[in-house]
Amino acid sequence: MIKVVFFLLITLIGLSSCSQKPQYVFMPSYNVKVDKHTAYYQDENIKLTVNGKKWSYSPSDLEYYYTPIHLEVENLSDNTLIIDKDSVNLISPQGFLLKPIAPSEVVSSFSWSYPRFRFSISFGYFTDPFWFGSRWYPYEPYYERVYSDVVNYAFPFGRVDPKTKVKGFVYFPELKERGLYEIVLRYQISNNQKEIRISFQLK
């Protein structure tokens, strides 16, 4: 009995330690203001809001396997902004470049088929011979989990028209290394390329 209790305690401790989600602490810098888990950047062309704690959709455990970063971009200018899928990257504490993962790949890694057991119970009464009984019929239809939130809430790369906003999540690999990271966002406007860098501490 003591061994069973000890095993349960160890299991609960392990589960509680695994349940802690990563903490992102943004660092203020030139043109970057910080409020808890959110960073705000603004210049004459763009207003950028970055949040590292906004995922509250399905799958609920996404942050244990990937790093969803929420971006909101507002075009303040009278010209079109271009932000393509290669324009947003992360730089690790060791200087490695981390590229975003396509939403379809994220969904594929989570989607899987699993059996569900259902039982059908029937009752019958027969007159010849007299008999009353019941039967059950187990069967195993397969269902596939589909996480459409990953796609529906993804950041829409491409054009940002003047005086409009776009927002959504960019998915990066799981960040395991503690330290200072940099989000690098490049956008194109009037044939000129601009770059924004926002730093955060992973704890």
PDB file of C-alpha atoms in Angstrom:
ATOM      1  CA  MET A   1       0.000   0.000   0.000  1.00  0.00           C
ATOM      2  CA  ILE A   2       2.859   2.377   0.881  1.00  0.00           C
ATOM      3  CA  LYS A   3       4.493   1.665  -2.490  1.00  0.00           C
ATOM      4  CA  VAL A   4       1.259   2.483  -4.311  1.00  0.00           C
ATOM      5  CA  VAL A   5       0.880   5.805  -2.460  1.00  0.00           C
ATOM      6  CA  PHE A   6       4.518   6.669  -3.144  1.00  0.00           C
ATOM      7  CA  PHE A   7       4.084   5.881  -6.845  1.00  0.00           C
ATOM      8  CA  LEU A   8       0.977   8.081  -7.041  1.00  0.00           C
ATOM      9  CA  LEU A   9       2.781  10.978  -5.361  1.00  0.00           C
ATOM     10  CA  ILE A  10       5.714  10.737  -7.773  1.00  0.00           C
ATOM     11  CA  THR A  11       3.299  10.618 -10.719  1.00  0.00           C
ATOM     12  CA  LEU A  12       1.408  13.697  -9.512  1.00  0.00           C
ATOM     13  CA  ILE A  13       4.652  15.611  -9.005  1.00  0.00           C
ATOM     14  CA  GLY A  14       5.776  14.669 -12.507  1.00  0.00           C
ATOM     15  CA  LEU A  15       2.485  15.737 -14.026  1.00  0.00           C
ATOM     16  CA  SER A  16       2.500  19.057 -12.194  1.00  0.00           C
ATOM     17  CA  SER A  17       6.026  19.811 -13.374  1.00  0.00           C
ATOM     18  CA  CYS A  18       5.102  18.973 -16.976  1.00  0.00           C
ATOM     19  CA  SER A  19       2.023  21.157 -16.837  1.00  0.00           C
ATOM     20  CA  GLN A  20       3.975  24.394 -16.501  1.00  0.00           C
ATOM     21  CA  LYS A  21       3.838  26.334 -19.740  1.00  0.00           C
ATOM     22  CA  PRO A  22       6.854  28.384 -20.853  1.00  0.00           C
ATOM     23  CA  GLN A  23       6.988  32.006 -19.756  1.00  0.00           C
ATOM     24  CA  TYR A  24       7.876  34.766 -22.226  1.00  0.00           C
ATOM     25  CA  VAL A  25       9.209  38.022 -20.796  1.00  0.00           C
ATOM     26  CA  PHE A  26       9.563  40.721 -23.451  1.00  0.00           C
ATOM     27  CA  MET A  27      12.362  43.239 -23.180  1.00  0.00           C
ATOM     28  CA  PRO A  28      11.769  46.968 -23.815  1.00  0.00           C
ATOM     29  CA  SER A  29      13.960  48.724 -26.360  1.00  0.00           C
ATOM     30  CA  TYR A  30      13.856  51.574 -28.851  1.00  0.00           C
ATOM     31  CA  ASN A  31      10.272  51.916 -30.166  1.00  0.00           C
ATOM     32  CA  VAL A  32       9.282  48.803 -28.170  1.00  0.00           C
ATOM     33  CA  LYS A  33       7.027  49.069 -25.126  1.00  0.00           C
ATOM     34  CA  VAL A  34       6.263  46.096 -22.914  1.00  0.00           C
ATOM     35  CA  ASP A  35       3.209  45.110 -20.888  1.00  0.00           C
ATOM     36  CA  LYS A  36       3.502  41.703 -19.178  1.00  0.00           C
ATOM     37  CA  HIS A  37       3.573  39.105 -21.990  1.00  0.00           C
ATOM     38  CA  THR A  38       2.981  41.630 -24.773  1.00  0.00           C
ATOM     39  CA  ALA A  39       5.324  43.869 -26.738  1.00  0.00           C
ATOM     40  CA  TYR A  40       4.276  46.902 -28.789  1.00  0.00           C
ATOM     41  CA  TYR A  41       6.268  48.427 -31.629  1.00  0.00           C
ATOM     42  CA  GLN A  42       5.340  51.443 -33.718  1.00  0.00           C
ATOM     43  CA  ASP A  43       6.943  53.599 -36.392  1.00  0.00           C
ATOM     44  CA  GLU A  44       5.602  55.786 -39.185  1.00  0.00           C
ATOM     45  CA  ASN A  45       4.475  52.778 -41.260  1.00  0.00           C
ATOM     46  CA  ILE A  46       3.435  50.000 -38.930  1.00  0.00           C
ATOM     47  CA  LYS A  47       2.082  49.171 -35.508  1.00  0.00           C
ATOM     48  CA  LEU A  48       3.081  45.691 -34.345  1.00  0.00           C
ATOM     49  CA  THR A  49       1.741  43.862 -31.285  1.00  0.00           C
ATOM     50  CA  VAL A  50       3.421  40.603 -30.232  1.00  0.00           C
ATOM     51  CA  ASN A  51       1.961  38.292 -27.590  1.00  0.00           C
ATOM     52  CA  GLY A  52       3.421  35.020 -26.352  1.00  0.00           C
ATOM     53  CA  LYS A  53       0.569  33.914 -24.052  1.00  0.00           C
ATOM     54  CA  LYS A  54      -2.550  34.231 -26.178  1.00  0.00           C
ATOM     55  CA  TRP A  55      -3.150  30.628 -27.317  1.00  0.00           C
ATOM     56  CA  SER A  56      -6.457  29.405 -25.821  1.00  0.00           C
ATOM     57  CA  TYR A  57      -7.775  27.235 -28.612  1.00  0.00           C
ATOM     58  CA  SER A  58      -7.633  23.596 -29.683  1.00  0.00           C
ATOM     59  CA  PRO A  59      -5.437  21.671 -29.112  1.00  0.00           C
ATOM     60  CA  SER A  60      -5.088  22.998 -25.579  1.00  0.00           C
ATOM     61  CA  ASP A  61      -1.623  21.430 -25.183  1.00  0.00           C
ATOM     62  CA  LEU A  62      -0.164  23.042 -28.314  1.00  0.00           C
ATOM     63  CA  GLU A  63       2.338  25.089 -26.283  1.00  0.00           C
ATOM     64  CA  TYR A  64       3.979  21.899 -24.979  1.00  0.00           C
ATOM     65  CA  TYR A  65       5.112  21.007 -28.517  1.00  0.00           C
ATOM     66  CA  TYR A  66       5.251  24.288 -30.432  1.00  0.00           C
ATOM     67  CA  THR A  67       5.700  27.997 -29.775  1.00  0.00           C
ATOM     68  CA  PRO A  68       2.680  29.947 -31.024  1.00  0.00           C
ATOM     69  CA  ILE A  69       3.469  33.660 -31.256  1.00  0.00           C
ATOM     70  CA  HIS A  70       0.515  35.973 -31.852  1.00  0.00           C
ATOM     71  CA  LEU A  71       1.103  38.925 -34.159  1.00  0.00           C
ATOM     72  CA  GLU A  72      -1.165  41.861 -34.883  1.00  0.00           C
ATOM     73  CA  VAL A  73      -0.063  44.213 -37.645  1.00  0.00           C
ATOM     74  CA  GLU A  74      -1.699  47.550 -38.421  1.00  0.00           C
ATOM     75  CA  ASN A  75      -0.693  49.404 -41.562  1.00  0.00           C
ATOM     76  CA  LEU A  76      -0.508  53.078 -40.601  1.00  0.00           C
ATOM     77  CA  SER A  77       0.670  54.255 -43.997  1.00  0.00           C
ATOM     78  CA  ASP A  78      -1.035  54.991 -47.303  1.00  0.00           C
ATOM     79  CA  ASN A  79       0.952  52.254 -49.038  1.00  0.00           C
ATOM     80  CA  THR A  80       0.611  48.484 -49.067  1.00  0.00           C
ATOM     81  CA  LEU A  81       2.804  46.447 -46.718  1.00  0.00           C
ATOM     82  CA  ILE A  82       4.086  43.019 -47.743  1.00  0.00           C
ATOM     83  CA  ILE A  83       4.844  40.408 -45.074  1.00  0.00           C
ATOM     84  CA  ASP A  84       5.552  37.019 -46.622  1.00  0.00           C
ATOM     85  CA  LYS A  85       5.971  33.661 -44.879  1.00  0.00           C
ATOM     86  CA  ASP A  86       9.773  33.994 -44.772  1.00  0.00           C
ATOM     87  CA  SER A  87       9.604  37.459 -43.208  1.00  0.00           C
ATOM     88  CA  VAL A  88       9.142  36.318 -39.586  1.00  0.00           C
ATOM     89  CA  ASN A  89      11.869  34.342 -37.807  1.00  0.00           C
ATOM     90  CA  LEU A  90      13.297  33.653 -34.364  1.00  0.00           C
ATOM     91  CA  ILE A  91      16.939  33.854 -33.374  1.00  0.00           C
ATOM     92  CA  SER A  92      17.928  31.546 -30.513  1.00  0.00           C
ATOM     93  CA  PRO A  93      20.306  32.466 -27.660  1.00  0.00           C
ATOM     94  CA  GLN A  94      23.045  30.593 -29.547  1.00  0.00           C
ATOM     95  CA  GLY A  95      22.376  32.546 -32.749  1.00  0.00           C
ATOM     96  CA  PHE A  96      20.478  29.855 -34.653  1.00  0.00           C
ATOM     97  CA  LEU A  97      17.739  30.959 -37.057  1.00  0.00           C
ATOM     98  CA  LEU A  98      14.358  29.320 -36.362  1.00  0.00           C
ATOM     99  CA  LYS A  99      11.819  29.467 -39.167  1.00  0.00           C
ATOM    100  CA  PRO A 100       8.056  29.220 -38.677  1.00  0.00           C
ATOM    101  CA  ILE A 101       6.241  25.940 -39.257  1.00  0.00           C
ATOM    102  CA  ALA A 102       3.323  25.832 -41.663  1.00  0.00           C
ATOM    103  CA  PRO A 103      -0.080  25.414 -39.934  1.00  0.00           C
ATOM    104  CA  SER A 104      -0.775  22.303 -42.045  1.00  0.00           C
ATOM    105  CA  GLU A 105       2.355  20.625 -40.639  1.00  0.00           C
ATOM    106  CA  VAL A 106       1.323  21.487 -37.089  1.00  0.00           C
ATOM    107  CA  VAL A 107      -2.127  20.016 -37.672  1.00  0.00           C
ATOM    108  CA  SER A 108      -0.645  16.854 -39.226  1.00  0.00           C
ATOM    109  CA  SER A 109       1.494  16.232 -36.156  1.00  0.00           C
ATOM    110  CA  PHE A 110      -1.555  16.420 -33.872  1.00  0.00           C
ATOM    111  CA  SER A 111      -4.195  14.672 -35.999  1.00  0.00           C
ATOM    112  CA  TRP A 112      -4.518  10.964 -35.387  1.00  0.00           C
ATOM    113  CA  SER A 113      -7.146   8.300 -35.638  1.00  0.00           C
ATOM    114  CA  TYR A 114      -8.417   6.607 -32.536  1.00  0.00           C
ATOM    115  CA  PRO A 115     -11.110   4.023 -31.777  1.00  0.00           C
ATOM    116  CA  ARG A 116     -14.277   4.741 -29.890  1.00  0.00           C
ATOM    117  CA  PHE A 117     -16.196   1.830 -28.442  1.00  0.00           C
ATOM    118  CA  ARG A 118     -19.939   1.920 -28.605  1.00  0.00           C
ATOM    119  CA  PHE A 119     -22.413  -0.751 -27.567  1.00  0.00           C
ATOM    120  CA  SER A 120     -25.744  -1.580 -29.080  1.00  0.00           C
ATOM    121  CA  ILE A 121     -28.171  -3.415 -26.795  1.00  0.00           C
ATOM    122  CA  SER A 122     -31.246  -5.154 -28.164  1.00  0.00           C
ATOM    123  CA  PHE A 123     -34.063  -7.015 -26.449  1.00  0.00           C
ATOM    124  CA  GLY A 124     -36.216  -9.668 -28.043  1.00  0.00           C
ATOM    125  CA  TYR A 125     -39.203 -11.808 -27.220  1.00  0.00           C
ATOM    126  CA  PHE A 126     -39.968 -14.902 -29.258  1.00  0.00           C
ATOM    127  CA  THR A 127     -43.143 -16.989 -29.025  1.00  0.00           C
ATOM    128  CA  ASP A 128     -41.817 -20.213 -30.459  1.00  0.00           C
ATOM    129  CA  PRO A 129     -39.896 -21.258 -28.485  1.00  0.00           C
ATOM    130  CA  PHE A 130     -40.589 -18.931 -25.585  1.00  0.00           C
ATOM    131  CA  TRP A 131     -37.419 -16.983 -24.975  1.00  0.00           C
ATOM    132  CA  PHE A 132     -36.481 -13.561 -23.720  1.00  0.00           C
ATOM    133  CA  GLY A 133     -32.962 -12.191 -23.803  1.00  0.00           C
ATOM    134  CA  SER A 134     -30.622  -9.358 -24.655  1.00  0.00           C
ATOM    135  CA  ARG A 135     -27.568  -8.983 -26.829  1.00  0.00           C
ATOM    136  CA  TRP A 136     -24.856  -6.357 -27.174  1.00  0.00           C
ATOM    137  CA  TYR A 137     -22.811  -5.618 -30.264  1.00  0.00           C
ATOM    138  CA  PRO A 138     -19.504  -3.813 -29.810  1.00  0.00           C
ATOM    139  CA  TYR A 139     -18.021  -2.058 -32.816  1.00  0.00           C
ATOM    140  CA  GLU A 140     -15.114   0.304 -33.286  1.00  0.00           C
ATOM    141  CA  PRO A 141     -15.698   3.171 -35.706  1.00  0.00           C
ATOM    142  CA  TYR A 142     -12.614   5.352 -36.171  1.00  0.00           C
ATOM    143  CA  TYR A 143     -12.649   9.123 -35.824  1.00  0.00           C
ATOM    144  CA  GLU A 144      -9.931  11.549 -36.792  1.00  0.00           C
ATOM    145  CA  ARG A 145      -9.148  14.514 -34.614  1.00  0.00           C
ATOM    146  CA  VAL A 146      -8.910  17.671 -36.694  1.00  0.00           C
ATOM    147  CA  TYR A 147      -7.574  20.848 -35.148  1.00  0.00           C
ATOM    148  CA  SER A 148      -8.947  23.536 -37.434  1.00  0.00           C
ATOM    149  CA  ASP A 149      -8.134  26.288 -34.906  1.00  0.00           C
ATOM    150  CA  VAL A 150      -4.454  26.015 -35.828  1.00  0.00           C
ATOM    151  CA  VAL A 151      -5.312  26.945 -39.419  1.00  0.00           C
ATOM    152  CA  ASN A 152      -8.183  29.331 -38.725  1.00  0.00           C
ATOM    153  CA  TYR A 153      -6.172  31.466 -36.304  1.00  0.00           C
ATOM    154  CA  ALA A 154      -2.894  31.442 -38.249  1.00  0.00           C
ATOM    155  CA  PHE A 155      -1.331  34.725 -39.308  1.00  0.00           C
ATOM    156  CA  PRO A 156      -2.332  35.613 -42.899  1.00  0.00           C
ATOM    157  CA  PHE A 157       0.965  36.321 -44.642  1.00  0.00           C
ATOM    158  CA  GLY A 158       0.893  38.547 -47.710  1.00  0.00           C
ATOM    159  CA  ARG A 159      -0.506  42.021 -48.334  1.00  0.00           C
ATOM    160  CA  VAL A 160      -1.605  44.417 -45.626  1.00  0.00           C
ATOM    161  CA  ASP A 161      -3.640  47.163 -47.249  1.00  0.00           C
ATOM    162  CA  PRO A 162      -3.397  50.780 -46.075  1.00  0.00           C
ATOM    163  CA  LYS A 163      -5.206  51.577 -42.827  1.00  0.00           C
ATOM    164  CA  THR A 164      -6.091  47.919 -42.175  1.00  0.00           C
ATOM    165  CA  LYS A 165      -5.130  45.275 -39.580  1.00  0.00           C
ATOM    166  CA  VAL A 166      -4.267  41.596 -39.787  1.00  0.00           C
ATOM    167  CA  LYS A 167      -3.608  39.222 -36.915  1.00  0.00           C
ATOM    168  CA  GLY A 168      -2.919  35.581 -36.167  1.00  0.00           C
ATOM    169  CA  PHE A 169      -0.450  33.028 -34.831  1.00  0.00           C
ATOM    170  CA  VAL A 170       2.941  32.118 -36.224  1.00  0.00           C
ATOM    171  CA  TYR A 171       4.063  28.648 -35.118  1.00  0.00           C
ATOM    172  CA  PHE A 172       7.681  27.959 -34.225  1.00  0.00           C
ATOM    173  CA  PRO A 173       9.380  24.803 -32.921  1.00  0.00           C
ATOM    174  CA  GLU A 174       9.278  24.156 -29.187  1.00  0.00           C
ATOM    175  CA  LEU A 175      11.815  26.384 -27.450  1.00  0.00           C
ATOM    176  CA  LYS A 176      13.794  24.266 -25.003  1.00  0.00           C
ATOM    177  CA  GLU A 177      16.800  26.499 -24.461  1.00  0.00           C
ATOM    178  CA  ARG A 178      16.433  29.139 -21.770  1.00  0.00           C
ATOM    179  CA  GLY A 179      17.824  32.552 -22.587  1.00  0.00           C
ATOM    180  CA  LEU A 180      17.289  35.617 -24.762  1.00  0.00           C
ATOM    181  CA  TYR A 181      15.482  35.195 -28.090  1.00  0.00           C
ATOM    182  CA  GLU A 182      14.813  37.703 -30.834  1.00  0.00           C
ATOM    183  CA  ILE A 183      11.739  37.938 -33.047  1.00  0.00           C
ATOM    184  CA  VAL A 184      12.723  39.351 -36.424  1.00  0.00           C
ATOM    185  CA  LEU A 185       9.962  40.698 -38.663  1.00  0.00           C
ATOM    186  CA  ARG A 186      10.720  42.144 -42.084  1.00  0.00           C
ATOM    187  CA  TYR A 187       8.175  43.983 -44.175  1.00  0.00           C
ATOM    188  CA  GLN A 188       8.318  45.603 -47.576  1.00  0.00           C
ATOM    189  CA  ILE A 189       6.833  49.003 -48.375  1.00  0.00           C
ATOM    190  CA  SER A 190       7.335  51.140 -51.506  1.00  0.00           C
ATOM    191  CA  ASN A 191      10.093  48.756 -52.698  1.00  0.00           C
ATOM    192  CA  ASN A 192      11.977  49.282 -49.423  1.00  0.00           C
ATOM    193  CA  GLN A 193      12.551  46.556 -46.845  1.00  0.00           C
ATOM    194  CA  LYS A 194      12.254  47.376 -43.148  1.00  0.00           C
ATOM    195  CA  GLU A 195      13.186  45.237 -40.162  1.00  0.00           C
ATOM    196  CA  ILE A 196      11.800  45.039 -36.627  1.00  0.00           C
ATOM    197  CA  ARG A 197      13.532  43.177 -33.791  1.00  0.00           C
ATOM    198  CA  ILE A 198      11.836  42.364 -30.488  1.00  0.00           C
ATOM    199  CA  SER A 199      13.621  40.446 -27.729  1.00  0.00           C
ATOM    200  CA  PHE A 200      12.144  38.189 -25.067  1.00  0.00           C
ATOM    201  CA  GLN A 201      13.486  36.056 -22.271  1.00  0.00           C
ATOM    202  CA  LEU A 202      12.348  32.438 -22.097  1.00  0.00           C
ATOM    203  CA  LYS A 203      11.926  31.283 -18.486  1.00  0.00           C
TER     204      LYS A 203
END
